[in-house]
PDB file of C-alpha atoms in Angstrom:
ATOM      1  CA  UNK A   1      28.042   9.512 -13.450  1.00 49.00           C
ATOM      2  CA  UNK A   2      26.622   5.896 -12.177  1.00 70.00           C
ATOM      3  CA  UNK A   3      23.480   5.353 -12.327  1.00 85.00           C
ATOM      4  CA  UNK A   4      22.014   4.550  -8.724  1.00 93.00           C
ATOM      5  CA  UNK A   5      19.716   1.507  -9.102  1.00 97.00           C
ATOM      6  CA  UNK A   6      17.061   0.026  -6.709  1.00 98.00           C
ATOM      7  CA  UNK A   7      16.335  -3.682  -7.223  1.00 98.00           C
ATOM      8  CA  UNK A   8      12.518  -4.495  -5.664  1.00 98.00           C
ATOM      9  CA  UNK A   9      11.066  -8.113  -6.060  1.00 98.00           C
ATOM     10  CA  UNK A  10       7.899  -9.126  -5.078  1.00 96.00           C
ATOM     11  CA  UNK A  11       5.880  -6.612  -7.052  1.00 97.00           C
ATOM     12  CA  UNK A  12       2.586  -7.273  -7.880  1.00 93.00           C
ATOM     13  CA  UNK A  13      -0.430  -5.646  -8.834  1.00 91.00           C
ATOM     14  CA  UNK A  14      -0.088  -1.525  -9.693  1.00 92.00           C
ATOM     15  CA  UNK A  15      -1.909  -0.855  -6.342  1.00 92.00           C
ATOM     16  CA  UNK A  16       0.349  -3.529  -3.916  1.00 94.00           C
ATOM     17  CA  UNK A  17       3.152  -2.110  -2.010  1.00 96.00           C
ATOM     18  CA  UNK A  18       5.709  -3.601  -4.586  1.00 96.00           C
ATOM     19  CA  UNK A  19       4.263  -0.873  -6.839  1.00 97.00           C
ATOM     20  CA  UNK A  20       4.205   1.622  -4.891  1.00 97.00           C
ATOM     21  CA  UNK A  21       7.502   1.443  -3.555  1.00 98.00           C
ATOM     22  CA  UNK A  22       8.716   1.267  -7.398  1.00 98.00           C
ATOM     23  CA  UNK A  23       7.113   4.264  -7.891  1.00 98.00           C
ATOM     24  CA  UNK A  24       8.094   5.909  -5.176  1.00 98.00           C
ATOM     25  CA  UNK A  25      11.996   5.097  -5.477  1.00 98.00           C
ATOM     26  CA  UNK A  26      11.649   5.958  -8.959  1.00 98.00           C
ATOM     27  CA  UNK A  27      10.401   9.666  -8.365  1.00 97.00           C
ATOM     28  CA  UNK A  28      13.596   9.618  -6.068  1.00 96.00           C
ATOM     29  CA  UNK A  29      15.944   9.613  -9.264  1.00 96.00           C
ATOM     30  CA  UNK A  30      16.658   6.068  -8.880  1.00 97.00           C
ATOM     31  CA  UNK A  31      16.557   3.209 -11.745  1.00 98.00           C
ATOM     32  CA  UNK A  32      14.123   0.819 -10.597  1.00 98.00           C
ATOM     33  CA  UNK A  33      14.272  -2.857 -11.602  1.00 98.00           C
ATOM     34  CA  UNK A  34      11.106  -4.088 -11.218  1.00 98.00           C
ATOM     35  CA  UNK A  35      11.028  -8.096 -10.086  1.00 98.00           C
ATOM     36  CA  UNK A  36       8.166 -10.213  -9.715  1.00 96.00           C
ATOM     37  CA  UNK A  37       6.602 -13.716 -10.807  1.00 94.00           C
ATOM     38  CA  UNK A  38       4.303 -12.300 -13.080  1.00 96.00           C
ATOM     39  CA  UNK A  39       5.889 -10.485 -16.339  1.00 96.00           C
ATOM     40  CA  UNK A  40       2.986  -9.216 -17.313  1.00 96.00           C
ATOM     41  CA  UNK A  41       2.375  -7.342 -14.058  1.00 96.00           C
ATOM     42  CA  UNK A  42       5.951  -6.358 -13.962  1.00 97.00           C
ATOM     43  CA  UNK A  43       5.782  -4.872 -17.617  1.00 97.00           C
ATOM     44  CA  UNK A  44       2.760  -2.545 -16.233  1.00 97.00           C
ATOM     45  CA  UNK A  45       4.648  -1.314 -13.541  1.00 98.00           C
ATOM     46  CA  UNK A  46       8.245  -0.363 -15.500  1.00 98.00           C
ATOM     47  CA  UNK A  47       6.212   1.332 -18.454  1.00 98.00           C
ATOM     48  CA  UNK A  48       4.185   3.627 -15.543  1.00 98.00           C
ATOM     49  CA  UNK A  49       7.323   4.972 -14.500  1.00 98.00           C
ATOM     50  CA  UNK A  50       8.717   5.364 -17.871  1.00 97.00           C
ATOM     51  CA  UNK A  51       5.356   7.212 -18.355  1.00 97.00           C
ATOM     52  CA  UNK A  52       5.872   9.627 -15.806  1.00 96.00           C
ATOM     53  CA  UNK A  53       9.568  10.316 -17.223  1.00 96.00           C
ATOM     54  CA  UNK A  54      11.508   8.366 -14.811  1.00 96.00           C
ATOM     55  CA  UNK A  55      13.812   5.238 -15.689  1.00 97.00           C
ATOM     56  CA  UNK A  56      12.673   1.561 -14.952  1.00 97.00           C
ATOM     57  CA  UNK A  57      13.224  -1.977 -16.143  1.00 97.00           C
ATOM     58  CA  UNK A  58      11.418  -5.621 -15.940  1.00 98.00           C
ATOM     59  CA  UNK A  59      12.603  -8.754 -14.972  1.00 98.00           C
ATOM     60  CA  UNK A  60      10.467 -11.935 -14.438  1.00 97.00           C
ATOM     61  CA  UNK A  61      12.066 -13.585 -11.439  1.00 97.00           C
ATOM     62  CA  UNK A  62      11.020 -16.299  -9.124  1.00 96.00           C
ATOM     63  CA  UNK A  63      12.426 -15.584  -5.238  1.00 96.00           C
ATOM     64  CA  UNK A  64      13.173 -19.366  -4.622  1.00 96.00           C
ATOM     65  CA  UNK A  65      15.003 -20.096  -7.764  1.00 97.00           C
ATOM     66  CA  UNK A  66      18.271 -19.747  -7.200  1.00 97.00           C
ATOM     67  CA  UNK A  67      19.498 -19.249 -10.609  1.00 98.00           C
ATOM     68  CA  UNK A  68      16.850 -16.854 -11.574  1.00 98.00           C
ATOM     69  CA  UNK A  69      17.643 -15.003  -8.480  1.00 98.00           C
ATOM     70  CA  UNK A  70      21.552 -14.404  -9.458  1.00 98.00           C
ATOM     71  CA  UNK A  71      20.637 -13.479 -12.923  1.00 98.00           C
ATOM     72  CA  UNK A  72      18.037 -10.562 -11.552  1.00 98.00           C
ATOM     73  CA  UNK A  73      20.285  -9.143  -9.383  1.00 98.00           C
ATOM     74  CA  UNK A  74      23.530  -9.584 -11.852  1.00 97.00           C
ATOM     75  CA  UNK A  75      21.300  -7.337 -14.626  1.00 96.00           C
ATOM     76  CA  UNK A  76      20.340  -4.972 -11.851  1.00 96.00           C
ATOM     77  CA  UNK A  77      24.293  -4.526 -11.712  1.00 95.00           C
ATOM     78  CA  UNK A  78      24.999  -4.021 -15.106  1.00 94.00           C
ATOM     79  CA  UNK A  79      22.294  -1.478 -15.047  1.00 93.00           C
ATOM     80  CA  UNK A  80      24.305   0.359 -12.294  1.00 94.00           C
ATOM     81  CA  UNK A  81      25.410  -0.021  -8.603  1.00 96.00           C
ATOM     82  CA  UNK A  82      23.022  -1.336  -6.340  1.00 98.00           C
ATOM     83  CA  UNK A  83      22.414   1.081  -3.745  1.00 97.00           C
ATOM     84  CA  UNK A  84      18.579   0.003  -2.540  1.00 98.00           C
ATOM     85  CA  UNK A  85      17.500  -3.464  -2.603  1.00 98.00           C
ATOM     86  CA  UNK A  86      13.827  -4.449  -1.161  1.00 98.00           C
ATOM     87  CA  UNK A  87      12.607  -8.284  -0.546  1.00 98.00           C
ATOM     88  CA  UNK A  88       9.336  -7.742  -0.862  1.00 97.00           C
ATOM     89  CA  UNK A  89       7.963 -11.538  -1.583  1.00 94.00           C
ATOM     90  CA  UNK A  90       5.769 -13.463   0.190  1.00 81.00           C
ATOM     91  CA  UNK A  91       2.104 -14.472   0.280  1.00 78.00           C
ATOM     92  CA  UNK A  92       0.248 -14.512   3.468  1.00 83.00           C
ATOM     93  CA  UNK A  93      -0.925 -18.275   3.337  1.00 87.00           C
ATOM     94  CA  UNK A  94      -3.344 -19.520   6.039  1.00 90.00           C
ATOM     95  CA  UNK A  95      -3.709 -23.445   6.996  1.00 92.00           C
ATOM     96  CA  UNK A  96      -5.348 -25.635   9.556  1.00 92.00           C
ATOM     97  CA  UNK A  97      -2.494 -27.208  10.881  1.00 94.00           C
ATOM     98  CA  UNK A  98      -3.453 -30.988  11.391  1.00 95.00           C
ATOM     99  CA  UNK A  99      -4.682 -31.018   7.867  1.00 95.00           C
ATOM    100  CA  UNK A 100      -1.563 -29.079   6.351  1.00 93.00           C
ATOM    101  CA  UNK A 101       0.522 -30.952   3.654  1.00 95.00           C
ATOM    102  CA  UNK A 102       3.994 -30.968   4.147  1.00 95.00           C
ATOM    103  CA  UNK A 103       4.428 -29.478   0.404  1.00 95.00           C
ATOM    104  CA  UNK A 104       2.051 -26.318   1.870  1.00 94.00           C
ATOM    105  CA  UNK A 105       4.072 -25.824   4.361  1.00 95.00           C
ATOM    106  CA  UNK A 106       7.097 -25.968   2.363  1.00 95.00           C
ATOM    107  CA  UNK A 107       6.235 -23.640  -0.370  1.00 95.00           C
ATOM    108  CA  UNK A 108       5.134 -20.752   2.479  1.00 94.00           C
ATOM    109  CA  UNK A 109       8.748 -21.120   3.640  1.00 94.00           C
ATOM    110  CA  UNK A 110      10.488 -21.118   0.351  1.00 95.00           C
ATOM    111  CA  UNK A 111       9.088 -17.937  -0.685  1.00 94.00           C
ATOM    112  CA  UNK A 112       9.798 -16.271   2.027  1.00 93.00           C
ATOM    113  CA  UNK A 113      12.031 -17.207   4.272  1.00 95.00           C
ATOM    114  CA  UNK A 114      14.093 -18.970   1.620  1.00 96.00           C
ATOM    115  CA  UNK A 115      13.902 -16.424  -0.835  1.00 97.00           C
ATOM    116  CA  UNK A 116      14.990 -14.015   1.506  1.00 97.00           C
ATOM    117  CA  UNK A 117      18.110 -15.790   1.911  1.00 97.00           C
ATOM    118  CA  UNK A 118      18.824 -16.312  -1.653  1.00 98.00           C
ATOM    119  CA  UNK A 119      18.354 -12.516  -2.633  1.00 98.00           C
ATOM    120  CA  UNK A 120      19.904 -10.902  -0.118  1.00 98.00           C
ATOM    121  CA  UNK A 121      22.961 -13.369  -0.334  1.00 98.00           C
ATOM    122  CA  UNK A 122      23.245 -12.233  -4.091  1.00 98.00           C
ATOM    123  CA  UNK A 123      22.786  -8.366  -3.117  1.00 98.00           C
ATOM    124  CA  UNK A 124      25.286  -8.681  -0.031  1.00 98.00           C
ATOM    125  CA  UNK A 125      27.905 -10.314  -2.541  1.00 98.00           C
ATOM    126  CA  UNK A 126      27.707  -6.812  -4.385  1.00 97.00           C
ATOM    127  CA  UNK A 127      27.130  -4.199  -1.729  1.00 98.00           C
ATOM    128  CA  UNK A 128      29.626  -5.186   0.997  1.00 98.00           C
ATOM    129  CA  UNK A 129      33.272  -4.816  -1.555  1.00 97.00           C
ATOM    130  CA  UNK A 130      32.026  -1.079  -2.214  1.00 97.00           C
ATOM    131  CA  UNK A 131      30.465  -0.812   1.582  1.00 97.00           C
ATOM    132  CA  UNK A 132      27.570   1.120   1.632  1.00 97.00           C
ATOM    133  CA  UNK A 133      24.232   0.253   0.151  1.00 98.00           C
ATOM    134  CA  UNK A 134      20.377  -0.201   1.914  1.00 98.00           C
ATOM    135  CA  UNK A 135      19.132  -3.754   2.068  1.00 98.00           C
ATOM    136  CA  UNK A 136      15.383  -3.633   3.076  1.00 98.00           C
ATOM    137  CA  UNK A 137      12.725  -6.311   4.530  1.00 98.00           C
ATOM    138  CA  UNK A 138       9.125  -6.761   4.523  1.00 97.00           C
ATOM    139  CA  UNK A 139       7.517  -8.473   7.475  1.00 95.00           C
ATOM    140  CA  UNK A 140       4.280  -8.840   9.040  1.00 92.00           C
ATOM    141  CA  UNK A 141       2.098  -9.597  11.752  1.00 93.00           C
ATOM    142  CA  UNK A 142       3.144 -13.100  11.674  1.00 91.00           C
ATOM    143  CA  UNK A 143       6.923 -12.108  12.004  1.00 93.00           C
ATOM    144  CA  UNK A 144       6.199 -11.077  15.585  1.00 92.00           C
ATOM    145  CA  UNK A 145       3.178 -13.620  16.819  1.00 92.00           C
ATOM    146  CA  UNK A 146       1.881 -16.500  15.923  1.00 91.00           C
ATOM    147  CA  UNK A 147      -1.956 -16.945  15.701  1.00 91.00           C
ATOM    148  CA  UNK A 148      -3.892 -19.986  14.842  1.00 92.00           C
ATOM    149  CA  UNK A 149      -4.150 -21.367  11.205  1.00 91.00           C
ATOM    150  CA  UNK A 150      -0.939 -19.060  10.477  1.00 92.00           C
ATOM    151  CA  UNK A 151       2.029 -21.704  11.643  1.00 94.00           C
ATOM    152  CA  UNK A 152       3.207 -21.970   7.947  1.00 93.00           C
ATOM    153  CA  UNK A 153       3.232 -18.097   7.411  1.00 94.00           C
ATOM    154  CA  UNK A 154       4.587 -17.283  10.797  1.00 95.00           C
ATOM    155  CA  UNK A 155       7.231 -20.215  10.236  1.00 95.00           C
ATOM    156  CA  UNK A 156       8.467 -18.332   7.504  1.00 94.00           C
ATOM    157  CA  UNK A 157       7.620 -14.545   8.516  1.00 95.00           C
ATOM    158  CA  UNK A 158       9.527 -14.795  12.144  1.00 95.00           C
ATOM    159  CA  UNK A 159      12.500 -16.692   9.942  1.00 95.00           C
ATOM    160  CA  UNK A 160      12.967 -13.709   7.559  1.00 95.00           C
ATOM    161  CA  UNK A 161      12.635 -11.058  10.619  1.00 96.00           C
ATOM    162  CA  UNK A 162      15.185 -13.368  12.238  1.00 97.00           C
ATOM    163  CA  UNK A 163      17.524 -13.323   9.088  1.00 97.00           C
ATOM    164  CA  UNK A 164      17.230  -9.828   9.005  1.00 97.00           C
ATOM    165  CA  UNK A 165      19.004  -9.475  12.412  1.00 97.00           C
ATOM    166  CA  UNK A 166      21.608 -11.556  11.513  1.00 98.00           C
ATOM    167  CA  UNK A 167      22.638  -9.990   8.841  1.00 98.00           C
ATOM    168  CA  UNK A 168      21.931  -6.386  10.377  1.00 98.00           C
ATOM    169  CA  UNK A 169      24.561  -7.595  13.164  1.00 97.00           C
ATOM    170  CA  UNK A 170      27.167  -8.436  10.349  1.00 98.00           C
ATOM    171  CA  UNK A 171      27.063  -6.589   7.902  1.00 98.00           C
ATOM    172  CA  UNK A 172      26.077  -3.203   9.778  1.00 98.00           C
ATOM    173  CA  UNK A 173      29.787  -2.738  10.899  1.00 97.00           C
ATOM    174  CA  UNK A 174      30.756  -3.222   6.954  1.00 98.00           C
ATOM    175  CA  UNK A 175      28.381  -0.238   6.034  1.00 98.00           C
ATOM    176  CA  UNK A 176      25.389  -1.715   4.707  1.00 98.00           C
ATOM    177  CA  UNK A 177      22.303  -0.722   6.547  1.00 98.00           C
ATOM    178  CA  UNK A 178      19.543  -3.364   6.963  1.00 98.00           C
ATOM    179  CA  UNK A 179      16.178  -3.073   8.493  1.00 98.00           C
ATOM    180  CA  UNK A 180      12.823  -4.318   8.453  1.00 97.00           C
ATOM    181  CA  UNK A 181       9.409  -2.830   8.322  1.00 97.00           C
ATOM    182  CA  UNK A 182       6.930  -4.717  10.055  1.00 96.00           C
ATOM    183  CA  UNK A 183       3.476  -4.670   8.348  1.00 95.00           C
ATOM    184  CA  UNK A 184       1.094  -5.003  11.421  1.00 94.00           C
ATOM    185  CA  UNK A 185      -2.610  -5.369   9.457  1.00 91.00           C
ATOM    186  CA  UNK A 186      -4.034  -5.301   6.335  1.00 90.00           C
ATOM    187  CA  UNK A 187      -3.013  -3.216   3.513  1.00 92.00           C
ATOM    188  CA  UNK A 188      -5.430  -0.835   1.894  1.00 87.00           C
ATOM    189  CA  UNK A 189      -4.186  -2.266  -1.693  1.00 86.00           C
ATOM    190  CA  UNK A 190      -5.920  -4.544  -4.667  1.00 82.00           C
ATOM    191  CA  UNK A 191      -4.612  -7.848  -2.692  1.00 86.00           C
ATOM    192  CA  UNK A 192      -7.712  -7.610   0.135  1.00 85.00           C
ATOM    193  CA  UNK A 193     -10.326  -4.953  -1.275  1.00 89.00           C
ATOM    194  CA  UNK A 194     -10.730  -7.223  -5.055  1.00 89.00           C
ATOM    195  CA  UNK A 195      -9.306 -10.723  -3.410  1.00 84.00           C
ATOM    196  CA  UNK A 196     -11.240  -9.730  -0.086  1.00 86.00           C
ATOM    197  CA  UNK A 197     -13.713  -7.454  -0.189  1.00 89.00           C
ATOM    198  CA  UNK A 198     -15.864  -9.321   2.677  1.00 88.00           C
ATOM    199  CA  UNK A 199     -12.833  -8.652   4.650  1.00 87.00           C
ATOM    200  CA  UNK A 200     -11.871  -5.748   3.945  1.00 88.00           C
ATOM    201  CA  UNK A 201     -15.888  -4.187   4.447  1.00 91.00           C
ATOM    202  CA  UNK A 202     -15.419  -5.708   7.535  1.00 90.00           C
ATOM    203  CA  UNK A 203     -12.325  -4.092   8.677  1.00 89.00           C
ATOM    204  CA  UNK A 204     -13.626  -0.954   7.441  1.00 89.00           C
ATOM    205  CA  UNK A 205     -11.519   2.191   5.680  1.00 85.00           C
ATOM    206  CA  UNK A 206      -9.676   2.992   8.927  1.00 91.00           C
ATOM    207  CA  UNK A 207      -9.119  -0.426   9.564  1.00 91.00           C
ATOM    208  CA  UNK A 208      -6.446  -0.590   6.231  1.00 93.00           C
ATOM    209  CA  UNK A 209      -3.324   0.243   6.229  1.00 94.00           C
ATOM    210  CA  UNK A 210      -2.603   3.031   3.925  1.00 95.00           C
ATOM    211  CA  UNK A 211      -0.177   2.454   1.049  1.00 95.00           C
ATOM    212  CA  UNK A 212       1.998   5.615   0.401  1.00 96.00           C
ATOM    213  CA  UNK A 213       2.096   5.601   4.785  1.00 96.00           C
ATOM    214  CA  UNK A 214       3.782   2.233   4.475  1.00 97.00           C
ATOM    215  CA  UNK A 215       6.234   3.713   1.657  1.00 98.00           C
ATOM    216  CA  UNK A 216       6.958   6.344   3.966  1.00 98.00           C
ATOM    217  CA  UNK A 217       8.455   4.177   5.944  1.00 97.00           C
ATOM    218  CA  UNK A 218      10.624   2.729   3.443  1.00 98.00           C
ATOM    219  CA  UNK A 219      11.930   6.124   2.673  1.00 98.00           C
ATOM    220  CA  UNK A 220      12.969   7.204   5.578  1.00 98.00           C
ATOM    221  CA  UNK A 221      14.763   3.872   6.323  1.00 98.00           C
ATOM    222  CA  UNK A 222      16.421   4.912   3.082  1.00 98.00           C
ATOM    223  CA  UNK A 223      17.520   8.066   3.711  1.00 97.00           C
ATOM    224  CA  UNK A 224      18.812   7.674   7.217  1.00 98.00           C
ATOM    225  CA  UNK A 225      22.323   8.695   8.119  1.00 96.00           C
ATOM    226  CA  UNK A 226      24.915   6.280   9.117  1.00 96.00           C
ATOM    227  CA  UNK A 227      25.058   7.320  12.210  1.00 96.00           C
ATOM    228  CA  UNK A 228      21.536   7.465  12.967  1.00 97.00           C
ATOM    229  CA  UNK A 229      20.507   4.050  11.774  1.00 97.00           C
ATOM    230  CA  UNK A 230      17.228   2.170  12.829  1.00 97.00           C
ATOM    231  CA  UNK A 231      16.657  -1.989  12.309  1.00 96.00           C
ATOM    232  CA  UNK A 232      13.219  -1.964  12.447  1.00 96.00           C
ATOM    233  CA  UNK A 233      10.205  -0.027  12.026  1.00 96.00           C
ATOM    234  CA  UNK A 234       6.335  -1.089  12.361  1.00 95.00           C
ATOM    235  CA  UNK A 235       3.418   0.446  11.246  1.00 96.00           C
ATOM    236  CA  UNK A 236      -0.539   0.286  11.643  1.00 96.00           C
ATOM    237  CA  UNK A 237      -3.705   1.770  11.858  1.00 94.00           C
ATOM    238  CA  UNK A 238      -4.299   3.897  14.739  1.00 94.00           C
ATOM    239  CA  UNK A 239      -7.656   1.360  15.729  1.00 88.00           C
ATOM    240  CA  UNK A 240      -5.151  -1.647  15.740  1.00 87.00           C
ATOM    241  CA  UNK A 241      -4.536  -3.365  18.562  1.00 84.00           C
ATOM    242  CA  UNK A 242      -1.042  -4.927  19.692  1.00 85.00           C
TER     243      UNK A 242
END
């Protein structure tokens, strides 16, 4: 019997949604390859799920290298059939906009919104000859509305929610289900409460997202029936506005 594998890039640190979602997929009998910029924080991540008896491996992998991009998802192959992939990257990266550098600007898109294209290219090239497989997206706030001193982030959020409808639209019909989860806040993870703890004891408890909520809605996505498919899902607190 193949092995069913899950390729997730853009993990970070253990309590991140990259991690979580690892974890998660893991639990669900699935070989996680665990893909990030950061080996070290990769390594921690693979060797918690080993821990807990299920089957994982690292790879170091940068979302706008090309090269590095094709090699992740080739070793995710060999490891067995893709069947869940997850482009997770991309840093929320504020900027007065008359004062912006062209190269800040550039790098906001490359992650994301170029990344995006270069790893679900790679996963597409696999998925659509056997026709079936989950391809799944991680968007924002910004991917919806723009708000000031977010034009590079939104730039590249709304262009990954927009590539995500594209290739919804095409490759749906050819059995490969694609969808997005729009992330509409904060997340209750390490990124805010140690990189922004003024922020996030401003936004209070109920004012974070909840981590294994979000992963919920990954799973589902996951699981749905052919038949039954959705594109899009977004979650929130219950005191967010929109």
């Amino acid at each position: 019997m193949s092995v069913k594998t899950a390729v997730i890039i853009g993990v970070g640190p253990d309590r991140g949604l990259g991690a979580r979602m690892c974890y998660r997929f893991a639990r669900a009998g699935l070989h996680v390859v665990v893909a990030g910029r950061t080996q070290a924080k990769v390594d921690i991540v693979a060797a918690n799920i080993r821990d807990f008896g299920g089957d994982a491996s690292a790879v170091r992998a940068d979302v706008t290298k090309e090269t590095e991009v094709a090699a992740l998802i080739e070793q995710a192959e060999q490891t067995g059939p893709i069947e869940l992939a997850i482009f997770n990257a991309g840093n929320n990266m504020p900027g007065a906009f008359l004062t912006m550098e062209p190269d800040y600007f550039e790098t906001c898109w490359r992650i994301a919104c170029y990344g995006g294209f270069l790893f679900t290219r790679e996963v597409l090239r696999r998925m659509v000859p056997r026709g079936v497989g989950t391809l799944l997206m991680t968007g924002a706030s910004a991917s919806m509305r723009g708000k000031p001193n977010f034009a590079a982030f939104t730039a590249a959020k709304a262009g990954v929610r927009a590539l995500g409808q594209s290739l919804a639209r095409e490759f749906g019909p050819l059995g490969i289900h694609v969808a997005q989860v729009i992330i509409d806040g904060a997340i209750d993870g390490d990124r805010i409460n140690i990189g922004r703890p003024q922020v996030a004891a401003a936004l209070g408890p109920d004012g974070l997202i909840e981590l294994e909520g979000i992963v919920d809605a990954y799973e589902f996505l996951y699981r749905q029936q052919p038949r039954a498919w959705s594109h899009e899902l977004d979650v929130r607190t219950f005191k967010e506005s929109f």
